[in-house]
Each structure stands twice: as structure tokens, then as C-alpha cells.
Amino acid sequence: MGAKALKALLRPHLAYYPMAYSTPSASALQRATPAKGFAVGLRHGVVLVRRARPALASASKGKRTGSTLRAWALCLIVLCGWPARGSAEEVVVAVNPATPAGEVMARNTLSAIFGMRLRAWENGMPIRVYVLPDNHAVHVAFCKQILGVFPHQYRTAWDRLVYSGTGQAPLEVASEEEMRASLAGTRGEAPVVVGSEEEMRARLAGTAGAIGYLTRKMIDENVTVLPIQ
Amino acid sequence: MRTSLFCRFSRGARTAQYVPWWPVLVLWPGLCGPVLALELFEGFQVHGFLSQGYFKTSANNIFGNSDESGSLDFTEIGINASWIPLPRLQLSTQLISRRAGEGADGEVELDVGLADYSFLETAEARFGVRLGRVRLPLGLYNDTRDVPFARPSILLPQSVYPDAARTQQLSADGGMIYGAYHGTWGDLSVELAGVLLQVHNLDTEINFFFQDLPGELDPEPSFIGRMIYEYDGGRLRLAVSGLRAETNYEPRLLPPDDLTAGTNLFEPVIFSAQYNAERWSFTAEYELRFDQSKGFGPLLPDNDIVGEGYYAQAIYRLDPHWEAVLRYDVLYHDRDDRDGTEFKAETGFPANLQFAKDWTVGLRYNITSSLMVRAEYHGVYGTGWVSIRDNDPSMVDKQWDIFALLVSYRF
């Protein structure tokens, strides 16, 4: 079973239900071909799946084709699903304007940075990584859209680094005071988990060598968007 | 090695010993507050975890007296510190205190204590060396087997990660080189180490001989290696890992009161595969164990056993809070005697000590990102991995169930 085949198998329901807290965009829904007998719509940010009665009747009579299997998979996903929330804004990689990251960055490099495998910029300046919590819609979107991985994979990799003593992982900061202290530049070598996009932006703007991600609407003159190849 | 020794020696003494679980009572209130990982000064991080388990079995004991009353004799406490004094140097240490029935009494162990220096660190490649007490890179879960958040279930699949051999296989002293390459075709990483295993302890001795013998076990230099290939950021992970462990026995008395100076050569090879989707993760591992013993004298004839273990596991993430796991796990101590018939004829002990088949279903609920509860059911046929310290091997039941609960906190 090739990874490509599995990927293809997976893609249809990812498009139906881009699970992670983000509302699927209208275009994503259009791209997905609904399984026979199902109609898919988008209303109030929630994926709606309706049964089209005549089609389902004929589907159940026929043999189990790919589309009926997909329909069952869809049923399962919808039954077990949770309401989508958050925004489907475009997420971009953002850096501190003084960060020596160059004009564009390769996805491989980005993946090494967020996988905590690369700890310094080419000129030796420490890379300061900022992430949002695992369940945050923007973090999920960043992992999936830009890095092409799922948040749980990063969590597993970070845990492995910490508990086998082979690396450090993003650290949750304890309090507002600590955050302010950190913003003032007194500390913050280690990668940090920030609580919100506003905090992320403030951190990126205030820390040389910092890299993180934001939805495009959060970008202002104090942070720089870094295109990813 | 297990097989032939059974007939020669009586089982190890088992004492019902009350072990206080006060650490939990003391530390639990701390969980209510927003305790988070600490960065004490630049580049210095402190993490930790704490878990308490409850086990109830229909027969046989696991981690204490789980059969009669249910057992709370399972507590894991770990504290982990790391410091990056220079950009390419990391110093790490981890201390663990573990209570797990008769097998572990809460003593604080140095689990990790290493210096990691990377000579090369670019986006494409990394190469470096680790010195000190390192975690053994075996399979997909050995590196983080003590951290409930990082393992798939309360009990790891015992075929590949037996708790009976935990001290021997967890971490060891020595040096390791590691290298990784990240290409467009995927990521390849290799770890190779020469170590002295932690076998100079009662746990390992009982695992070897089923009892505390007068002499001691001494490790010879052992070699371990793992290669992992990851495709598409870890969507597909394939790994092969192996260990060559040589252990000597130094007797203190003369036969027939003791064995003679013998050597055991233990060489497991593990093949691992994992597929990660957004909601699903599928994992399968297969282990082949070559186990040779010689020179232990007339009480323990030389033997050469090949054992095997394997499991297949599916994890489904219902939402960010709920996660379900289903697993089938199989262990055979001797491939040439899977049902234990020969073993029984030879030793008189129950045949089911030679194998175990375990169906596991479990649920995990993440209350917050740092607090989690788990519940798990095991339907087990066979007793291949029951603890000899918690059970009388002549009286084990072939068919048994385990119900387990675990609450775990980390920072």
C-alpha cells in the first residue's frame, strides 16, 4: 500500500471535513465530489451533509462501490465529528523584521525549524520559535496548509525530544507577567507557546530572530511575511 | 533462557508489601493550579510528569494485588531538565521514580543524563554525538515509554515492550552517534550506540532466572542501532532497530548452590511501521528475539531460543479531547514451542507462561493539554508477560481480563 494511494484515499474526506477547527472554504467543498446520494453544503460555517433519498436507495441496492464506501466513511465522520469553529483565513509565516531569514524560505527549512532540529540562523543568531497551542485553529491550519503535517505529529515529535533528552520543545509560559518580561527581552531563548495571535504578533515584533505564523489579516508593519517555497 | 531454568529453581519469594502512595497525595493539589513548564534562565527548561494508575484483574496480578482488591500500586513521577549552554550543545537529565507492584518500589533512578553535541546542523542534515546515560532507541516507543502522554495506552504492547525487561532496555551508559538527512524524498535518521546495559539489578536477574541468585549479572559492551525513514513529514514512518546485548553471570557459590559463570547473548530485532493521518494512526511492530545462553553449568543447559512478538494498533482521534485505541498483541517466548507444550512437559509449569495474546481497547480523555485520564480493557489469553514477582507462576490463569485507569499530569 503506497503512501500515495493512502493519501488519495484520504483526500476526499479531508476535503469534506477539514476537521481541524477551521471552516472549510467554499472552494474546498466544491473541489470535493460528494459521494453519490449525498449533498454537501456550507451554512453558518458548518458542513452540512444531506441525504438525497432516491440516490441512497439505489446505492444501497448496488454493490459496494467506492462511492458508497465513501458515503459510509462520511457518515461516520459526520457522526463522530464536532462543530467546526475558528476562521479559515490564510495563514502565513511571519518573522521579526531583523530576522536574517532571507527573501523566501524552503519548506524543508521551515520544517526543520518547527521540528526543533535547526536552532540557529545562518549567521549564528539563535532562532526563536513561537507557536500557538496544539488545538488553536491557526496552529492547525499552519501545520496542515504550510507544513503539510498534522498537529499531533508535531506533538509526538516534541515529546520525544524532551523526554529522551535530545532536544527542547515549545514551552508554555505561565503568566501575563512572564509574557511581559519576555517581551521586554529579558528572556526567551527557548521556543515558546503563546496564547493568542495578538501575543504571537507582539512576540514576533519584539524578538530578534523570531519566527512564527499569523493569519494574513494580523500582519502589520512590525512583522514581516516570509514566503515559503 | 527462561524455559530451562524454570525446572531448576523454585520461584522467587513474594512478599506482600505495602508501599505508600503519599507522593500522589502531596503533589496532587499542585495539579489544580496553572503549573506549566519552567524556563528558569535562558535555555534552561524543566518539564515533568506524574501519573497514578488503578488496575483490576479477573485473575493474575499486575502491578500489585490487582486480582483481589484492585491495585493502586502504580505511580510514575518524572522530572526532566535540559540546558543549552552553547548553541550546539545540550545537557539533559531526567529522574524517574516508579512504583509498579513488586517490580519497582519508587526508588529514584537516573533515567537520562547526557550531553548532546551536534557537529553539523543545517536544514538538510544533522550529525552529532551523545555521551552519558542515553535512552535506548528501540522500536517507536522505547524512547518515551515512561511518559503516559507519549505512549498509546496505559500498558504498552508487552510483546515488544515488556515491563519485565524495562530496566534493562530503558536506558544505558555509553556513547551514541546520530545522523539525519532530510531530503525531498523523505527523512532518514540513524542512531548507533555502544553501551553498558543496566543489568546489575534484581529486576533483570529475576527476568533472566526467575529468582534472586547468589551471584550478580555484569554487562559486556552492547551495541544498539535504529534507522528511521519518514515520508511526508512523518505521515509514513518505517523503522528497523536492533540490539546486541551480552551479559555475564558471576557466581558467588559453587554448584549446586549456584550456577557457573555463563554468558547470555540477547539479540532482538524490531521492524516498525506507522501511518499517521489526521484522525487515524496505524502502527505495527514485529520483533524477533534471538536468545542464547551458555556456560551456566549443569543446572542450566546451554540453549538457543528464538522468540517473537508483534502487534497491530489503530488510534482514532475523535476530537482534540477524545482518543480511542484498539490493539491486538501477540507474544511467543519460543517460536518452536508456541503453545508451551514442550515447556510444560519439561518443567511442569503451565504452558500458558510461554505465550500471550492480548486484545486491548482504550479511551483517552485530555481534560487540558497537560491533564489526561485513560481507561483501558485487556482481554488476555496466556500469561507470557505476567510479572513473576507479582504472581506465583505455577498458579497463573490462562484466560484473564485487565481493567485499568490512569490519570496523568505533565508540565
JSON list of N, CA and C in Angstrom, two decimals, chain B residues 57-97:
[
{"chain": "B", "resi": 57, "resn": "THR", "atom": "N", "xyz": [-7.88, -6.89, 37.94]},
{"chain": "B", "resi": 57, "resn": "THR", "atom": "CA", "xyz": [-7.82, -8.04, 37.04]},
{"chain": "B", "resi": 57, "resn": "THR", "atom": "C", "xyz": [-8.79, -9.11, 37.48]},
{"chain": "B", "resi": 58, "resn": "SER", "atom": "N", "xyz": [-9.21, -9.94, 36.54]},
{"chain": "B", "resi": 58, "resn": "SER", "atom": "CA", "xyz": [-10.13, -11.03, 36.87]},
{"chain": "B", "resi": 58, "resn": "SER", "atom": "C", "xyz": [-9.36, -12.21, 37.43]},
{"chain": "B", "resi": 59, "resn": "ALA", "atom": "N", "xyz": [-8.09, -12.30, 37.10]},
{"chain": "B", "resi": 59, "resn": "ALA", "atom": "CA", "xyz": [-7.18, -13.31, 37.63]},
{"chain": "B", "resi": 59, "resn": "ALA", "atom": "C", "xyz": [-5.78, -12.78, 37.40]},
{"chain": "B", "resi": 60, "resn": "ASN", "atom": "N", "xyz": [-4.79, -13.36, 38.04]},
{"chain": "B", "resi": 60, "resn": "ASN", "atom": "CA", "xyz": [-3.38, -12.93, 37.92]},
{"chain": "B", "resi": 60, "resn": "ASN", "atom": "C", "xyz": [-3.22, -11.47, 38.40]},
{"chain": "B", "resi": 61, "resn": "ASN", "atom": "N", "xyz": [-2.03, -11.14, 38.78]},
{"chain": "B", "resi": 61, "resn": "ASN", "atom": "CA", "xyz": [-1.77, -9.80, 39.31]},
{"chain": "B", "resi": 61, "resn": "ASN", "atom": "C", "xyz": [-0.94, -8.99, 38.33]},
{"chain": "B", "resi": 62, "resn": "ILE", "atom": "N", "xyz": [-1.25, -7.72, 38.29]},
{"chain": "B", "resi": 62, "resn": "ILE", "atom": "CA", "xyz": [-0.41, -6.82, 37.51]},
{"chain": "B", "resi": 62, "resn": "ILE", "atom": "C", "xyz": [-0.18, -5.58, 38.36]},
{"chain": "B", "resi": 63, "resn": "PHE", "atom": "N", "xyz": [1.06, -5.22, 38.55]},
{"chain": "B", "resi": 63, "resn": "PHE", "atom": "CA", "xyz": [1.44, -4.07, 39.39]},
{"chain": "B", "resi": 63, "resn": "PHE", "atom": "C", "xyz": [0.73, -4.12, 40.75]},
{"chain": "B", "resi": 64, "resn": "GLY", "atom": "N", "xyz": [1.03, -5.12, 41.52]},
{"chain": "B", "resi": 64, "resn": "GLY", "atom": "CA", "xyz": [0.44, -5.21, 42.86]},
{"chain": "B", "resi": 64, "resn": "GLY", "atom": "C", "xyz": [-0.69, -6.22, 42.90]},
{"chain": "B", "resi": 65, "resn": "ASN", "atom": "N", "xyz": [-1.47, -6.14, 43.95]},
{"chain": "B", "resi": 65, "resn": "ASN", "atom": "CA", "xyz": [-2.51, -7.13, 44.17]},
{"chain": "B", "resi": 65, "resn": "ASN", "atom": "C", "xyz": [-3.79, -6.74, 43.43]},
{"chain": "B", "resi": 66, "resn": "SER", "atom": "N", "xyz": [-3.75, -6.79, 42.13]},
{"chain": "B", "resi": 66, "resn": "SER", "atom": "CA", "xyz": [-4.86, -6.29, 41.33]},
{"chain": "B", "resi": 66, "resn": "SER", "atom": "C", "xyz": [-6.01, -7.28, 41.25]},
{"chain": "B", "resi": 67, "resn": "ASP", "atom": "N", "xyz": [-5.72, -8.53, 41.57]},
{"chain": "B", "resi": 67, "resn": "ASP", "atom": "CA", "xyz": [-6.73, -9.57, 41.41]},
{"chain": "B", "resi": 67, "resn": "ASP", "atom": "C", "xyz": [-7.84, -9.45, 42.46]},
{"chain": "B", "resi": 68, "resn": "GLU", "atom": "N", "xyz": [-7.44, -9.36, 43.71]},
{"chain": "B", "resi": 68, "resn": "GLU", "atom": "CA", "xyz": [-8.44, -9.37, 44.78]},
{"chain": "B", "resi": 68, "resn": "GLU", "atom": "C", "xyz": [-9.11, -8.01, 44.95]},
{"chain": "B", "resi": 69, "resn": "SER", "atom": "N", "xyz": [-8.31, -7.01, 45.23]},
{"chain": "B", "resi": 69, "resn": "SER", "atom": "CA", "xyz": [-8.92, -5.74, 45.62]},
{"chain": "B", "resi": 69, "resn": "SER", "atom": "C", "xyz": [-8.78, -4.64, 44.57]},
{"chain": "B", "resi": 70, "resn": "GLY", "atom": "N", "xyz": [-8.02, -4.91, 43.54]},
{"chain": "B", "resi": 70, "resn": "GLY", "atom": "CA", "xyz": [-7.66, -3.80, 42.65]},
{"chain": "B", "resi": 70, "resn": "GLY", "atom": "C", "xyz": [-6.41, -3.16, 43.22]},
{"chain": "B", "resi": 71, "resn": "SER", "atom": "N", "xyz": [-5.57, -2.65, 42.38]},
{"chain": "B", "resi": 71, "resn": "SER", "atom": "CA", "xyz": [-4.29, -2.15, 42.87]},
{"chain": "B", "resi": 71, "resn": "SER", "atom": "C", "xyz": [-4.03, -0.71, 42.45]},
{"chain": "B", "resi": 72, "resn": "LEU", "atom": "N", "xyz": [-3.56, 0.05, 43.43]},
{"chain": "B", "resi": 72, "resn": "LEU", "atom": "CA", "xyz": [-3.14, 1.43, 43.14]},
{"chain": "B", "resi": 72, "resn": "LEU", "atom": "C", "xyz": [-1.62, 1.54, 43.15]},
{"chain": "B", "resi": 73, "resn": "ASP", "atom": "N", "xyz": [-0.97, 0.37, 43.15]},
{"chain": "B", "resi": 73, "resn": "ASP", "atom": "CA", "xyz": [0.49, 0.34, 43.22]},
{"chain": "B", "resi": 73, "resn": "ASP", "atom": "C", "xyz": [1.16, 0.72, 41.91]},
{"chain": "B", "resi": 74, "resn": "PHE", "atom": "N", "xyz": [0.71, 1.77, 41.30]},
{"chain": "B", "resi": 74, "resn": "PHE", "atom": "CA", "xyz": [1.34, 2.18, 40.06]},
{"chain": "B", "resi": 74, "resn": "PHE", "atom": "C", "xyz": [1.42, 3.70, 40.02]},
{"chain": "B", "resi": 75, "resn": "THR", "atom": "N", "xyz": [2.60, 4.20, 40.27]},
{"chain": "B", "resi": 75, "resn": "THR", "atom": "CA", "xyz": [2.81, 5.65, 40.26]},
{"chain": "B", "resi": 75, "resn": "THR", "atom": "C", "xyz": [4.09, 5.94, 39.47]},
{"chain": "B", "resi": 76, "resn": "GLU", "atom": "N", "xyz": [4.01, 6.87, 38.60]},
{"chain": "B", "resi": 76, "resn": "GLU", "atom": "CA", "xyz": [5.21, 7.27, 37.86]},
{"chain": "B", "resi": 76, "resn": "GLU", "atom": "C", "xyz": [5.41, 8.77, 38.05]},
{"chain": "B", "resi": 77, "resn": "ILE", "atom": "N", "xyz": [6.58, 9.15, 38.50]},
{"chain": "B", "resi": 77, "resn": "ILE", "atom": "CA", "xyz": [6.90, 10.56, 38.65]},
{"chain": "B", "resi": 77, "resn": "ILE", "atom": "C", "xyz": [8.22, 10.82, 37.93]},
{"chain": "B", "resi": 78, "resn": "GLY", "atom": "N", "xyz": [8.24, 11.82, 37.10]},
{"chain": "B", "resi": 78, "resn": "GLY", "atom": "CA", "xyz": [9.47, 12.11, 36.38]},
{"chain": "B", "resi": 78, "resn": "GLY", "atom": "C", "xyz": [9.73, 13.60, 36.35]},
{"chain": "B", "resi": 79, "resn": "ILE", "atom": "N", "xyz": [10.99, 13.95, 36.42]},
{"chain": "B", "resi": 79, "resn": "ILE", "atom": "CA", "xyz": [11.36, 15.35, 36.27]},
{"chain": "B", "resi": 79, "resn": "ILE", "atom": "C", "xyz": [12.52, 15.45, 35.28]},
{"chain": "B", "resi": 80, "resn": "ASN", "atom": "N", "xyz": [12.41, 16.41, 34.43]},
{"chain": "B", "resi": 80, "resn": "ASN", "atom": "CA", "xyz": [13.29, 16.47, 33.28]},
{"chain": "B", "resi": 80, "resn": "ASN", "atom": "C", "xyz": [13.83, 17.89, 33.13]},
{"chain": "B", "resi": 81, "resn": "ALA", "atom": "N", "xyz": [15.13, 18.01, 33.01]},
{"chain": "B", "resi": 81, "resn": "ALA", "atom": "CA", "xyz": [15.72, 19.34, 32.84]},
{"chain": "B", "resi": 81, "resn": "ALA", "atom": "C", "xyz": [16.67, 19.32, 31.66]},
{"chain": "B", "resi": 82, "resn": "SER", "atom": "N", "xyz": [16.66, 20.39, 30.91]},
{"chain": "B", "resi": 82, "resn": "SER", "atom": "CA", "xyz": [17.61, 20.48, 29.81]},
{"chain": "B", "resi": 82, "resn": "SER", "atom": "C", "xyz": [18.15, 21.90, 29.72]},
{"chain": "B", "resi": 83, "resn": "TRP", "atom": "N", "xyz": [19.38, 21.98, 29.27]},
{"chain": "B", "resi": 83, "resn": "TRP", "atom": "CA", "xyz": [20.04, 23.27, 29.22]},
{"chain": "B", "resi": 83, "resn": "TRP", "atom": "C", "xyz": [20.87, 23.35, 27.95]},
{"chain": "B", "resi": 84, "resn": "ILE", "atom": "N", "xyz": [20.78, 24.45, 27.27]},
{"chain": "B", "resi": 84, "resn": "ILE", "atom": "CA", "xyz": [21.58, 24.66, 26.07]},
{"chain": "B", "resi": 84, "resn": "ILE", "atom": "C", "xyz": [22.60, 25.75, 26.37]},
{"chain": "B", "resi": 85, "resn": "PRO", "atom": "N", "xyz": [23.77, 25.37, 26.91]},
{"chain": "B", "resi": 85, "resn": "PRO", "atom": "CA", "xyz": [24.75, 26.40, 27.28]},
{"chain": "B", "resi": 85, "resn": "PRO", "atom": "C", "xyz": [25.44, 27.01, 26.05]},
{"chain": "B", "resi": 86, "resn": "LEU", "atom": "N", "xyz": [25.61, 26.20, 25.01]},
{"chain": "B", "resi": 86, "resn": "LEU", "atom": "CA", "xyz": [26.19, 26.67, 23.75]},
{"chain": "B", "resi": 86, "resn": "LEU", "atom": "C", "xyz": [25.20, 26.32, 22.66]},
{"chain": "B", "resi": 87, "resn": "PRO", "atom": "N", "xyz": [25.21, 27.07, 21.55]},
{"chain": "B", "resi": 87, "resn": "PRO", "atom": "CA", "xyz": [24.18, 26.82, 20.54]},
{"chain": "B", "resi": 87, "resn": "PRO", "atom": "C", "xyz": [24.06, 25.36, 20.09]},
{"chain": "B", "resi": 88, "resn": "ARG", "atom": "N", "xyz": [25.16, 24.62, 20.08]},
{"chain": "B", "resi": 88, "resn": "ARG", "atom": "CA", "xyz": [25.07, 23.24, 19.58]},
{"chain": "B", "resi": 88, "resn": "ARG", "atom": "C", "xyz": [25.20, 22.19, 20.67]},
{"chain": "B", "resi": 89, "resn": "LEU", "atom": "N", "xyz": [25.22, 22.63, 21.90]},
{"chain": "B", "resi": 89, "resn": "LEU", "atom": "CA", "xyz": [25.39, 21.69, 23.00]},
{"chain": "B", "resi": 89, "resn": "LEU", "atom": "C", "xyz": [24.15, 21.68, 23.87]},
{"chain": "B", "resi": 90, "resn": "GLN", "atom": "N", "xyz": [23.64, 20.50, 24.14]},
{"chain": "B", "resi": 90, "resn": "GLN", "atom": "CA", "xyz": [22.52, 20.39, 25.07]},
{"chain": "B", "resi": 90, "resn": "GLN", "atom": "C", "xyz": [22.86, 19.41, 26.17]},
{"chain": "B", "resi": 91, "resn": "LEU", "atom": "N", "xyz": [22.61, 19.80, 27.40]},
{"chain": "B", "resi": 91, "resn": "LEU", "atom": "CA", "xyz": [22.77, 18.91, 28.54]},
{"chain": "B", "resi": 91, "resn": "LEU", "atom": "C", "xyz": [21.38, 18.57, 29.04]},
{"chain": "B", "resi": 92, "resn": "SER", "atom": "N", "xyz": [21.12, 17.28, 29.23]},
{"chain": "B", "resi": 92, "resn": "SER", "atom": "CA", "xyz": [19.78, 16.87, 29.66]},
{"chain": "B", "resi": 92, "resn": "SER", "atom": "C", "xyz": [19.87, 15.86, 30.78]},
{"chain": "B", "resi": 93, "resn": "THR", "atom": "N", "xyz": [18.89, 15.93, 31.65]},
{"chain": "B", "resi": 93, "resn": "THR", "atom": "CA", "xyz": [18.81, 14.89, 32.67]},
{"chain": "B", "resi": 93, "resn": "THR", "atom": "C", "xyz": [17.35, 14.61, 32.98]},
{"chain": "B", "resi": 94, "resn": "GLN", "atom": "N", "xyz": [17.07, 13.37, 33.33]},
{"chain": "B", "resi": 94, "resn": "GLN", "atom": "CA", "xyz": [15.71, 13.00, 33.71]},
{"chain": "B", "resi": 94, "resn": "GLN", "atom": "C", "xyz": [15.77, 12.02, 34.86]},
{"chain": "B", "resi": 95, "resn": "LEU", "atom": "N", "xyz": [15.04, 12.32, 35.92]},
{"chain": "B", "resi": 95, "resn": "LEU", "atom": "CA", "xyz": [14.97, 11.43, 37.06]},
{"chain": "B", "resi": 95, "resn": "LEU", "atom": "C", "xyz": [13.57, 10.85, 37.11]},
{"chain": "B", "resi": 96, "resn": "ILE", "atom": "N", "xyz": [13.49, 9.56, 37.38]},
{"chain": "B", "resi": 96, "resn": "ILE", "atom": "CA", "xyz": [12.19, 8.91, 37.44]},
{"chain": "B", "resi": 96, "resn": "ILE", "atom": "C", "xyz": [12.05, 8.12, 38.73]},
{"chain": "B", "resi": 97, "resn": "SER", "atom": "N", "xyz": [10.87, 8.26, 39.32]},
{"chain": "B", "resi": 97, "resn": "SER", "atom": "CA", "xyz": [10.54, 7.42, 40.46]},
{"chain": "B", "resi": 97, "resn": "SER", "atom": "C", "xyz": [9.32, 6.61, 40.05]}
]
